[in-house]
Amino acid sequence: MCSLDRCSAHNPLHSAAFEGGTLGALSLAIPTWPLAGKYVPLSGNILVVDDDVDTCELIGAALERQGYTVTTKTSAKDALALVSTTDFDVVLTDLGMAEMGGLVFTERVLGAKPDTAVIVVTGLVTLETAISAMRAGAFDFVTKPVDEDLLGIAIARAVKNKSLHEEVRRLRRAVASEGPSGVIGRSGAMKRVFDLITRVAPSDASVLIHGETGTGKELVARAIHDASGRTGPFVAINCAALPPALLESELFGHARGAFTDAKAQRTGMFLEATNGTLFLDEIGEFPVEVQPKLLRALQERKVRPVGSNAEVPFNARLICATNRDLETEVYERRFREDLFYRINVVKISLPALRDRGTDVLDLAQFFLSKFASRAGKDALMLSAAAARKLTSYNWPGNVREVENCIERAVALARFDHVTEEDLPEKVQAYREDSFVVAVDGESEILTMDELERRYIARALSIVGGNKSRAAQLLGFDRRTLYRKLERYEATPGQAPASTVTNGSRSTPPAQ
């Protein structure tokens, strides 16, 4: 018979486990739970199994006082039958039952309901006992005589763990249903992207995807392909990764003997993507000398392999992506205007992560589940402090940076949650920038032209030099912004537009 012992002199092995101490080869890293007199009640459905009636009643009464719904069973077989038909958050079982040992009972409970947290109660506390319980799948163990507060801590952690598993499944279902082909996001900006994907996918129209580095442009391109119903492959090439001659050969193919080492005829990617999709990533880096050939291929729907006089028709849908402002590239004569209009039939602008609100938390949860599963840390969750840091950070690397951040956090996490300290130092230390005009005397007053010039420079710095986006934020049309920038550059005696008024200097805006 076991009684509840409310004194503080509980078993030292159990204390070491709860305090995250190390005992021999066993190290249980569990954060200390704050107690203020009585334990704060939580809700949950608990099954207590012990072949001693008095023990069941005592433990059941203690848990009911803490706010739980409790069912007791004195037969392990009856308890197993009940587990198969009823969902319990936690099963609390004695280790030394005559009808069926607690370890065998634990294994059978988890075989029937893998997400159920099982806590074993034992009076024989040894290192071997603890290891055997954990190997059987027990979530935790409680020693006799049972301390009511420590029992409350163990039960609360187990209930929290069960809720976490349910939340992970809910988020996975929500993530899967939110966007096509794994594109994650519930913000209004991403819903507009999903709408465009759905509407443009069935057509053959060329699509231009624009967005900052790391926003998921290739993922969106694959989503369009997957939703298009095309039976051919998705063929992707990075235009910035190859020199002009090799890029031309890769895209259009080459005839045998067209150049040194061309020992055999090669089919280019336009033909490899037959009945499918050809994705040209970083189209803004496409060599100027090859642009006329690409334009002709798109106009005629035929390609001419390098070294061949014959043109070969192709049937592939073209999707391009860039992090550059192609309209600026056209204006500054680095990209052909006629080619721009050919590839820009439908434009999808991917928002930066800083413009997507709480999407960062959905992405963090997705990556947390992914990397935690690989690392065997399925119960990991984000702490409130870590979540606040994630939502306040500016994410210049966008989704790719979030993925890197969470992978690092999972690797460093010591407990059952990711803390602020597990995040990269730049995320921890980030403070949101401000733009302040402070004037203490007449000599510091700026003219409106100078104030406008500096504010435009700051806007360009924030958006990474994207002039179309800066013009949109500032309320100008693009041509007006160009004229202002040209006027500032031509004005004698003025500092370059990279000067910033908040006491620091920014990198000159990218062109």
Short mmCIF file of C-alpha atoms in Angstrom, two decimals:
data_model
loop_
_atom_site.label_atom_id
_atom_site.label_comp_id
_atom_site.label_asym_id
_atom_site.label_seq_id
_atom_site.Cartn_x
_atom_site.Cartn_y
_atom_site.Cartn_z
CA MET A 1 0.00 0.00 0.00
CA CYS A 2 1.27 3.41 -0.98
CA SER A 3 0.46 6.70 0.71
CA LEU A 4 1.00 10.23 -0.57
CA ASP A 5 3.91 11.86 1.24
CA ARG A 6 3.70 15.66 1.12
CA CYS A 7 7.09 16.21 2.77
CA SER A 8 10.07 17.51 0.81
CA ALA A 9 12.30 14.50 1.58
CA HIS A 10 11.53 12.63 -1.63
CA ASN A 11 13.77 10.09 -3.28
CA PRO A 12 17.18 11.57 -4.27
CA LEU A 13 17.28 9.67 -7.60
CA HIS A 14 13.92 11.08 -8.61
CA SER A 15 15.01 14.56 -7.50
CA ALA A 16 18.14 14.37 -9.62
CA ALA A 17 16.08 13.42 -12.63
CA PHE A 18 13.67 16.29 -12.20
CA GLU A 19 16.44 18.82 -11.69
CA GLY A 20 18.19 17.78 -14.90
CA GLY A 21 21.02 16.14 -12.96
CA THR A 22 23.23 13.33 -14.21
CA LEU A 23 23.26 9.98 -12.46
CA GLY A 24 25.89 7.66 -13.90
CA ALA A 25 25.06 7.12 -17.57
CA LEU A 26 21.51 8.49 -17.21
CA SER A 27 21.03 12.20 -17.91
CA LEU A 28 17.50 13.60 -17.87
CA ALA A 29 17.45 17.25 -18.99
CA ILE A 30 14.12 18.47 -17.66
CA PRO A 31 13.49 22.14 -16.84
CA THR A 32 12.54 22.98 -13.27
CA TRP A 33 8.80 23.63 -12.88
CA PRO A 34 7.97 26.67 -10.72
CA LEU A 35 5.86 25.78 -7.71
CA ALA A 36 4.06 28.30 -5.55
CA GLY A 37 2.61 26.35 -2.66
CA LYS A 38 -0.12 24.33 -4.39
CA TYR A 39 0.33 23.12 -7.95
CA VAL A 40 -1.62 25.03 -10.60
CA PRO A 41 -4.48 22.72 -11.81
CA LEU A 42 -4.58 21.60 -15.43
CA SER A 43 -7.14 19.66 -17.43
CA GLY A 44 -6.59 16.17 -18.75
CA ASN A 45 -7.96 12.64 -18.78
CA ILE A 46 -5.86 10.33 -16.57
CA LEU A 47 -6.00 6.55 -16.09
CA VAL A 48 -4.49 5.22 -12.83
CA VAL A 49 -3.65 1.49 -12.78
CA ASP A 50 -2.56 -0.30 -9.59
CA ASP A 51 -3.64 -3.64 -8.14
CA ASP A 52 -3.90 -1.97 -4.73
CA VAL A 53 -7.32 -0.35 -4.28
CA ASP A 54 -6.16 2.12 -1.61
CA THR A 55 -3.28 3.33 -3.82
CA CYS A 56 -5.65 3.94 -6.72
CA GLU A 57 -7.99 5.92 -4.52
CA LEU A 58 -5.25 8.04 -2.95
CA ILE A 59 -3.56 8.92 -6.25
CA GLY A 60 -6.91 9.46 -7.96
CA ALA A 61 -8.06 11.86 -5.23
CA ALA A 62 -4.78 13.80 -5.41
CA LEU A 63 -5.06 14.25 -9.18
CA GLU A 64 -8.72 15.25 -8.98
CA ARG A 65 -7.75 17.97 -6.50
CA GLN A 66 -5.39 19.28 -9.18
CA GLY A 67 -8.21 19.47 -11.73
CA TYR A 68 -7.80 16.25 -13.71
CA THR A 69 -10.47 13.75 -14.73
CA VAL A 70 -9.38 10.42 -13.26
CA THR A 71 -10.34 6.80 -13.97
CA THR A 72 -8.89 4.01 -11.80
CA LYS A 73 -8.41 0.31 -12.55
CA THR A 74 -7.02 -2.44 -10.32
CA SER A 75 -6.68 -4.93 -13.20
CA ALA A 76 -4.06 -4.44 -15.93
CA LYS A 77 -6.14 -6.46 -18.40
CA ASP A 78 -9.25 -4.35 -17.74
CA ALA A 79 -7.13 -1.23 -18.12
CA LEU A 80 -5.81 -2.40 -21.51
CA ALA A 81 -9.37 -3.04 -22.72
CA LEU A 82 -10.33 0.49 -21.63
CA VAL A 83 -7.28 2.05 -23.30
CA SER A 84 -8.27 0.49 -26.62
CA THR A 85 -11.66 2.26 -26.58
CA THR A 86 -10.91 5.49 -24.69
CA ASP A 87 -8.40 8.28 -25.28
CA PHE A 88 -6.36 9.07 -22.17
CA ASP A 89 -3.79 11.85 -22.00
CA VAL A 90 -1.75 9.97 -19.39
CA VAL A 91 -1.69 6.42 -18.04
CA LEU A 92 -0.15 6.14 -14.55
CA THR A 93 0.80 2.53 -13.74
CA ASP A 94 2.44 0.71 -10.86
CA LEU A 95 5.59 -1.15 -11.82
CA GLY A 96 5.14 -4.22 -9.60
CA MET A 97 1.65 -5.58 -10.34
CA ALA A 98 1.01 -9.31 -9.84
CA GLU A 99 -1.30 -9.83 -12.85
CA MET A 100 0.99 -8.12 -15.37
CA GLY A 101 4.30 -6.33 -14.85
CA GLY A 102 4.30 -2.57 -15.30
CA LEU A 103 6.89 -2.69 -18.09
CA VAL A 104 4.88 -5.21 -20.12
CA PHE A 105 1.74 -3.17 -19.49
CA THR A 106 3.53 -0.01 -20.68
CA GLU A 107 4.63 -1.67 -23.92
CA ARG A 108 1.10 -2.91 -24.63
CA VAL A 109 -0.46 0.49 -23.94
CA LEU A 110 1.96 2.17 -26.33
CA GLY A 111 1.39 -0.54 -28.91
CA ALA A 112 -2.32 0.27 -28.89
CA LYS A 113 -2.04 4.05 -28.43
CA PRO A 114 1.49 5.27 -29.33
CA ASP A 115 0.76 8.92 -28.45
CA THR A 116 -0.31 8.14 -24.89
CA ALA A 117 2.15 9.21 -22.20
CA VAL A 118 2.81 6.44 -19.67
CA ILE A 119 4.24 7.24 -16.24
CA VAL A 120 5.40 4.36 -14.03
CA VAL A 121 5.26 4.37 -10.22
CA THR A 122 7.88 2.37 -8.38
CA GLY A 123 9.24 1.92 -4.89
CA LEU A 124 12.40 0.15 -6.09
CA VAL A 125 14.41 3.07 -7.41
CA THR A 126 17.60 2.04 -9.12
CA LEU A 127 19.39 3.18 -12.22
CA GLU A 128 18.48 -0.12 -13.90
CA THR A 129 14.80 0.42 -13.04
CA ALA A 130 14.79 3.90 -14.57
CA ILE A 131 16.55 2.72 -17.75
CA SER A 132 14.20 -0.25 -18.13
CA ALA A 133 11.17 2.03 -17.80
CA MET A 134 12.47 4.44 -20.42
CA ARG A 135 13.34 1.60 -22.78
CA ALA A 136 9.79 0.28 -22.45
CA GLY A 137 8.61 3.69 -23.66
CA ALA A 138 7.64 5.30 -20.37
CA PHE A 139 7.48 9.07 -20.48
CA ASP A 140 8.56 9.46 -16.85
CA PHE A 141 8.64 7.68 -13.51
CA VAL A 142 7.47 8.62 -10.01
CA THR A 143 8.88 7.15 -6.82
CA LYS A 144 7.08 5.85 -3.72
CA PRO A 145 6.12 7.35 -1.37
CA VAL A 146 4.49 9.69 -3.93
CA ASP A 147 4.88 13.43 -3.47
CA GLU A 148 1.73 15.17 -4.66
CA ASP A 149 3.53 18.22 -6.09
CA LEU A 150 6.08 16.10 -7.97
CA LEU A 151 3.27 13.91 -9.24
CA GLY A 152 1.56 17.08 -10.49
CA ILE A 153 4.73 18.14 -12.32
CA ALA A 154 5.10 14.76 -14.02
CA ILE A 155 1.43 14.61 -15.04
CA ALA A 156 1.44 18.20 -16.31
CA ARG A 157 4.52 17.57 -18.45
CA ALA A 158 2.94 14.42 -19.87
CA VAL A 159 -0.33 16.19 -20.67
CA LYS A 160 1.63 18.99 -22.29
CA ASN A 161 3.55 16.44 -24.34
CA LYS A 162 0.33 14.81 -25.56
CA SER A 163 -1.09 18.24 -26.48
CA LEU A 164 2.12 19.01 -28.37
CA HIS A 165 1.83 15.87 -30.49
CA GLU A 166 -1.77 16.76 -31.31
CA GLU A 167 -0.76 20.36 -32.16
CA VAL A 168 2.05 19.11 -34.41
CA ARG A 169 -0.40 16.91 -36.29
CA ARG A 170 -2.87 19.80 -36.55
CA LEU A 171 -0.18 22.14 -37.89
CA ARG A 172 0.97 19.52 -40.37
CA ARG A 173 -2.60 19.10 -41.62
CA ALA A 174 -3.05 22.88 -41.74
CA VAL A 175 0.26 23.37 -43.54
CA ALA A 176 -0.63 20.66 -46.04
CA SER A 177 -4.02 22.26 -46.73
CA GLU A 178 -2.89 25.87 -46.87
CA GLY A 179 -0.99 25.98 -50.13
CA PRO A 180 -0.21 23.89 -53.21
CA SER A 181 2.72 21.46 -53.24
CA GLY A 182 4.05 22.29 -49.80
CA VAL A 183 4.04 26.09 -50.11
CA ILE A 184 3.44 27.26 -46.53
CA GLY A 185 1.64 30.42 -45.47
CA ARG A 186 -1.69 31.73 -44.21
CA SER A 187 -1.09 35.47 -44.63
CA GLY A 188 -3.17 37.50 -47.05
CA ALA A 189 -0.12 38.03 -49.25
CA MET A 190 0.46 34.29 -49.62
CA LYS A 191 -3.22 33.56 -50.22
CA ARG A 192 -3.03 35.91 -53.19
CA VAL A 193 -0.02 33.93 -54.44
CA PHE A 194 -1.94 30.66 -54.02
CA ASP A 195 -4.84 32.13 -55.98
CA LEU A 196 -2.54 33.09 -58.85
CA ILE A 197 -0.93 29.63 -58.85
CA THR A 198 -4.34 27.97 -59.09
CA ARG A 199 -5.53 30.26 -61.86
CA VAL A 200 -2.41 30.23 -64.05
CA ALA A 201 -1.45 26.55 -63.68
CA PRO A 202 -3.84 25.08 -66.30
CA SER A 203 -2.73 27.53 -69.01
CA ASP A 204 0.39 27.51 -71.18
CA ALA A 205 1.22 31.14 -70.39
CA SER A 206 4.80 32.00 -69.45
CA VAL A 207 5.17 32.97 -65.79
CA LEU A 208 7.73 35.29 -64.19
CA ILE A 209 8.22 34.77 -60.45
CA HIS A 210 9.84 37.70 -58.68
CA GLY A 211 11.03 37.74 -55.11
CA GLU A 212 13.99 38.22 -52.83
CA THR A 213 16.56 35.46 -52.38
CA GLY A 214 15.19 32.67 -50.22
CA THR A 215 11.46 33.40 -50.69
CA GLY A 216 10.76 30.05 -52.36
CA LYS A 217 10.60 30.89 -56.06
CA GLU A 218 11.48 27.39 -57.24
CA LEU A 219 8.93 25.90 -54.82
CA VAL A 220 6.23 28.08 -56.39
CA ALA A 221 7.39 27.07 -59.88
CA ARG A 222 7.09 23.40 -58.93
CA ALA A 223 3.65 24.08 -57.46
CA ILE A 224 2.51 25.55 -60.80
CA HIS A 225 3.92 22.53 -62.62
CA ASP A 226 2.26 20.06 -60.22
CA ALA A 227 -1.11 21.80 -60.60
CA SER A 228 -0.85 22.12 -64.39
CA GLY A 229 -1.67 18.53 -65.24
CA ARG A 230 1.37 18.31 -67.52
CA THR A 231 2.72 14.79 -67.86
CA GLY A 232 6.33 15.77 -68.68
CA PRO A 233 9.13 16.52 -66.21
CA PHE A 234 10.01 19.67 -64.30
CA VAL A 235 13.44 20.69 -65.63
CA ALA A 236 15.32 23.46 -63.82
CA ILE A 237 18.51 25.36 -64.61
CA ASN A 238 20.26 28.22 -62.83
CA CYS A 239 21.15 30.79 -65.48
CA ALA A 240 23.77 32.41 -63.24
CA ALA A 241 25.72 29.18 -62.75
CA LEU A 242 26.92 28.65 -66.34
CA PRO A 243 29.02 30.68 -68.80
CA PRO A 244 27.18 31.87 -71.95
CA ALA A 245 28.49 29.17 -74.35
CA LEU A 246 27.71 26.33 -71.97
CA LEU A 247 24.30 27.79 -71.06
CA GLU A 248 23.36 27.96 -74.75
CA SER A 249 24.35 24.32 -75.23
CA GLU A 250 22.47 23.22 -72.10
CA LEU A 251 19.26 24.95 -73.17
CA PHE A 252 19.19 24.31 -76.92
CA GLY A 253 21.43 21.25 -77.27
CA HIS A 254 24.26 20.81 -79.73
CA ALA A 255 25.09 18.81 -82.80
CA ARG A 256 27.93 16.33 -82.94
CA GLY A 257 31.21 18.15 -83.65
CA ALA A 258 29.73 21.59 -82.92
CA PHE A 259 32.74 22.36 -80.73
CA THR A 260 35.70 20.65 -79.12
CA ASP A 261 34.64 17.60 -77.10
CA ALA A 262 31.16 17.58 -78.71
CA LYS A 263 31.59 13.92 -79.60
CA ALA A 264 27.89 13.18 -79.65
CA GLN A 265 24.65 15.00 -80.29
CA ARG A 266 22.99 16.39 -77.15
CA THR A 267 19.35 17.16 -76.53
CA GLY A 268 18.90 20.49 -74.77
CA MET A 269 16.65 21.23 -71.80
CA PHE A 270 13.88 22.71 -73.96
CA LEU A 271 13.41 19.25 -75.48
CA GLU A 272 14.06 17.41 -72.20
CA ALA A 273 11.10 19.30 -70.75
CA THR A 274 8.71 18.11 -73.49
CA ASN A 275 5.11 18.09 -72.18
CA GLY A 276 6.46 19.47 -68.94
CA THR A 277 7.92 22.69 -67.51
CA LEU A 278 11.26 24.41 -68.10
CA PHE A 279 12.27 26.57 -65.13
CA LEU A 280 14.90 29.26 -65.74
CA ASP A 281 16.09 30.43 -62.35
CA GLU A 282 17.95 33.76 -62.04
CA ILE A 283 16.74 34.87 -65.49
CA GLY A 284 18.03 38.36 -64.65
CA GLU A 285 21.55 36.93 -65.01
CA PHE A 286 20.84 35.54 -68.49
CA PRO A 287 23.75 36.55 -70.78
CA VAL A 288 22.90 39.46 -73.09
CA GLU A 289 24.53 37.72 -76.06
CA VAL A 290 22.26 34.67 -75.70
CA GLN A 291 19.04 36.62 -75.10
CA PRO A 292 18.19 36.99 -78.85
CA LYS A 293 18.34 33.22 -79.33
CA LEU A 294 16.09 32.65 -76.32
CA LEU A 295 13.62 35.23 -77.64
CA ARG A 296 13.50 33.58 -81.06
CA ALA A 297 12.96 30.15 -79.52
CA LEU A 298 10.02 31.45 -77.48
CA GLN A 299 8.50 33.26 -80.47
CA GLU A 300 8.84 30.36 -82.93
CA ARG A 301 8.39 27.54 -80.37
CA LYS A 302 11.45 25.94 -81.96
CA VAL A 303 15.07 25.57 -80.90
CA ARG A 304 18.19 25.36 -83.05
CA PRO A 305 20.94 23.26 -81.44
CA VAL A 306 24.43 24.73 -81.44
CA GLY A 307 26.20 23.76 -84.68
CA SER A 308 23.00 22.64 -86.41
CA ASN A 309 21.04 24.20 -89.27
CA ALA A 310 17.81 22.42 -88.37
CA GLU A 311 15.17 23.80 -86.02
CA VAL A 312 13.36 21.41 -83.72
CA PRO A 313 9.88 22.23 -82.31
CA PHE A 314 9.40 21.93 -78.57
CA ASN A 315 6.38 21.70 -76.27
CA ALA A 316 7.36 22.95 -72.84
CA ARG A 317 5.86 25.53 -70.52
CA LEU A 318 8.33 28.27 -69.50
CA ILE A 319 8.58 29.61 -65.94
CA CYS A 320 11.30 32.13 -65.04
CA ALA A 321 12.39 33.51 -61.68
CA THR A 322 14.52 36.42 -60.57
CA ASN A 323 15.40 38.45 -57.50
CA ARG A 324 16.22 41.43 -59.72
CA ASP A 325 13.85 44.17 -60.78
CA LEU A 326 13.71 43.30 -64.49
CA GLU A 327 11.92 46.53 -65.37
CA THR A 328 14.94 48.39 -64.00
CA GLU A 329 17.21 46.05 -65.96
CA VAL A 330 15.25 46.86 -69.13
CA TYR A 331 15.37 50.60 -68.41
CA GLU A 332 19.12 50.41 -67.89
CA ARG A 333 19.55 48.28 -71.06
CA ARG A 334 20.82 45.14 -69.38
CA PHE A 335 17.83 43.05 -70.41
CA ARG A 336 15.98 43.04 -73.74
CA GLU A 337 12.56 44.66 -73.53
CA ASP A 338 10.99 42.30 -76.08
CA LEU A 339 12.26 39.26 -74.16
CA PHE A 340 10.94 40.75 -70.92
CA TYR A 341 7.42 40.97 -72.33
CA ARG A 342 7.68 37.45 -73.73
CA ILE A 343 8.52 35.85 -70.35
CA ASN A 344 6.35 38.19 -68.26
CA VAL A 345 2.88 37.13 -69.44
CA VAL A 346 1.84 36.45 -65.84
CA LYS A 347 3.91 37.83 -62.97
CA ILE A 348 3.84 36.37 -59.46
CA SER A 349 5.50 38.56 -56.84
CA LEU A 350 6.52 36.61 -53.75
CA PRO A 351 6.43 38.73 -50.59
CA ALA A 352 9.45 38.92 -48.33
CA LEU A 353 9.01 37.04 -45.07
CA ARG A 354 9.02 40.31 -43.11
CA ASP A 355 5.80 41.20 -44.99
CA ARG A 356 4.05 37.91 -44.18
CA GLY A 357 3.14 38.44 -40.53
CA THR A 358 2.93 35.26 -38.47
CA ASP A 359 3.76 32.99 -41.41
CA VAL A 360 7.22 32.80 -39.85
CA LEU A 361 5.75 30.76 -36.97
CA ASP A 362 4.05 28.31 -39.35
CA LEU A 363 7.34 27.92 -41.20
CA ALA A 364 9.27 27.54 -37.95
CA GLN A 365 6.86 24.83 -36.79
CA PHE A 366 7.17 23.03 -40.13
CA PHE A 367 10.97 23.04 -39.99
CA LEU A 368 10.92 22.21 -36.27
CA SER A 369 8.86 19.08 -36.93
CA LYS A 370 11.11 18.14 -39.85
CA PHE A 371 14.44 18.48 -38.05
CA ALA A 372 13.19 17.28 -34.66
CA SER A 373 11.91 14.08 -36.25
CA ARG A 374 15.31 13.46 -37.84
CA ALA A 375 17.05 14.10 -34.51
CA GLY A 376 14.68 11.93 -32.48
CA LYS A 377 13.32 14.95 -30.58
CA ASP A 378 9.64 14.69 -31.63
CA ALA A 379 8.36 16.49 -28.53
CA LEU A 380 10.23 19.74 -29.23
CA MET A 381 8.22 22.94 -29.28
CA LEU A 382 8.94 26.67 -29.45
CA SER A 383 9.06 28.67 -26.25
CA ALA A 384 7.15 31.95 -26.10
CA ALA A 385 10.42 33.92 -25.90
CA ALA A 386 11.80 32.18 -28.99
CA ALA A 387 8.56 32.80 -30.89
CA ARG A 388 8.75 36.52 -30.05
CA LYS A 389 12.31 36.71 -31.39
CA LEU A 390 11.30 34.92 -34.59
CA THR A 391 8.42 37.29 -35.28
CA SER A 392 10.42 40.46 -34.53
CA TYR A 393 13.48 39.57 -36.65
CA ASN A 394 13.70 41.05 -40.17
CA TRP A 395 14.71 37.80 -41.98
CA PRO A 396 16.86 39.17 -44.83
CA GLY A 397 17.43 35.54 -45.95
CA ASN A 398 13.69 34.84 -45.88
CA VAL A 399 12.44 31.23 -45.72
CA ARG A 400 15.88 29.76 -46.35
CA GLU A 401 17.21 31.63 -43.32
CA VAL A 402 14.34 30.38 -41.15
CA GLU A 403 15.15 26.81 -42.15
CA ASN A 404 18.82 27.30 -41.24
CA CYS A 405 17.87 28.96 -37.94
CA ILE A 406 15.53 26.15 -36.84
CA GLU A 407 17.94 23.40 -37.88
CA ARG A 408 20.55 25.04 -35.64
CA ALA A 409 18.07 25.45 -32.78
CA VAL A 410 17.04 21.78 -32.90
CA ALA A 411 20.69 20.72 -32.79
CA LEU A 412 21.34 22.89 -29.71
CA ALA A 413 18.05 22.38 -27.82
CA ARG A 414 18.63 20.80 -24.41
CA PHE A 415 15.07 20.51 -23.14
CA ASP A 416 11.66 19.76 -24.63
CA HIS A 417 11.40 23.26 -26.08
CA VAL A 418 13.51 25.61 -28.19
CA THR A 419 14.63 28.56 -26.10
CA GLU A 420 15.76 32.03 -27.10
CA GLU A 421 19.36 30.97 -26.40
CA ASP A 422 19.12 28.21 -29.02
CA LEU A 423 18.55 30.77 -31.80
CA PRO A 424 21.44 32.35 -33.79
CA GLU A 425 23.09 35.31 -32.07
CA LYS A 426 21.96 37.79 -34.73
CA VAL A 427 18.33 36.76 -34.15
CA GLN A 428 18.73 37.05 -30.37
CA ALA A 429 20.40 40.49 -30.61
CA TYR A 430 18.16 41.95 -33.33
CA ARG A 431 16.59 45.31 -32.59
CA GLU A 432 14.22 46.89 -35.05
CA ASP A 433 15.70 49.88 -36.88
CA SER A 434 14.10 53.30 -36.67
CA PHE A 435 14.36 56.40 -38.85
CA VAL A 436 14.43 59.51 -36.70
CA VAL A 437 14.91 63.15 -37.70
CA ALA A 438 16.37 64.92 -34.67
CA VAL A 439 16.95 68.68 -34.95
CA ASP A 440 18.52 70.67 -32.08
CA GLY A 441 19.31 73.92 -33.85
CA GLU A 442 19.02 75.93 -37.04
CA SER A 443 22.30 74.59 -38.41
CA GLU A 444 20.87 71.04 -38.36
CA ILE A 445 17.68 71.80 -40.28
CA LEU A 446 17.64 70.03 -43.65
CA THR A 447 16.03 71.28 -46.82
CA MET A 448 13.04 69.28 -48.03
CA ASP A 449 15.05 68.14 -51.06
CA GLU A 450 17.83 66.82 -48.84
CA LEU A 451 15.35 65.17 -46.47
CA GLU A 452 13.60 63.52 -49.42
CA ARG A 453 16.92 62.37 -50.87
CA ARG A 454 17.97 60.73 -47.61
CA TYR A 455 14.57 59.14 -47.07
CA ILE A 456 14.60 57.65 -50.57
CA ALA A 457 18.11 56.31 -49.91
CA ARG A 458 16.87 54.71 -46.70
CA ALA A 459 13.86 53.16 -48.45
CA LEU A 460 16.13 51.69 -51.13
CA SER A 461 18.41 50.28 -48.44
CA ILE A 462 15.50 48.58 -46.66
CA VAL A 463 14.18 46.89 -49.80
CA GLY A 464 17.62 45.82 -50.97
CA GLY A 465 17.78 48.23 -53.90
CA ASN A 466 14.50 47.09 -55.49
CA LYS A 467 13.45 50.35 -57.13
CA SER A 468 9.97 49.19 -58.10
CA ARG A 469 9.24 48.18 -54.52
CA ALA A 470 10.77 51.39 -53.13
CA ALA A 471 8.66 53.48 -55.53
CA GLN A 472 5.54 51.61 -54.44
CA LEU A 473 6.28 52.16 -50.74
CA LEU A 474 7.11 55.85 -51.27
CA GLY A 475 4.00 56.50 -53.34
CA PHE A 476 5.88 57.34 -56.57
CA ASP A 477 5.58 55.76 -59.96
CA ARG A 478 8.83 54.11 -61.06
CA ARG A 479 9.72 56.76 -63.64
CA THR A 480 9.39 59.50 -61.03
CA LEU A 481 11.79 57.65 -58.74
CA TYR A 482 14.31 57.26 -61.57
CA ARG A 483 14.14 60.99 -62.36
CA LYS A 484 14.69 61.90 -58.71
CA LEU A 485 17.67 59.58 -58.42
CA GLU A 486 19.20 60.97 -61.61
CA ARG A 487 18.69 64.52 -60.32
CA TYR A 488 20.32 63.73 -56.97
CA GLU A 489 23.32 62.13 -58.68
CA ALA A 490 23.71 65.15 -60.97
CA THR A 491 23.44 67.74 -58.19
CA PRO A 492 26.93 69.09 -57.37
CA GLY A 493 28.07 69.08 -53.76
CA GLN A 494 25.65 66.44 -52.50
CA ALA A 495 26.70 63.27 -50.77
CA PRO A 496 25.97 60.01 -52.58
CA ALA A 497 22.60 58.42 -52.01
CA SER A 498 24.08 55.74 -49.75
CA THR A 499 24.27 58.18 -46.81
CA VAL A 500 21.73 57.35 -44.11
CA THR A 501 20.45 59.73 -41.46
CA ASN A 502 20.22 57.35 -38.50
CA GLY A 503 23.90 57.60 -37.64
CA SER A 504 25.14 54.75 -39.83
CA ARG A 505 25.91 54.15 -43.47
CA SER A 506 24.24 51.66 -45.72
CA THR A 507 25.56 49.75 -48.70
CA PRO A 508 24.76 51.58 -51.95
CA PRO A 509 21.49 50.20 -53.33
CA ALA A 510 21.81 47.36 -55.79
CA GLN A 511 21.04 48.25 -59.40
#
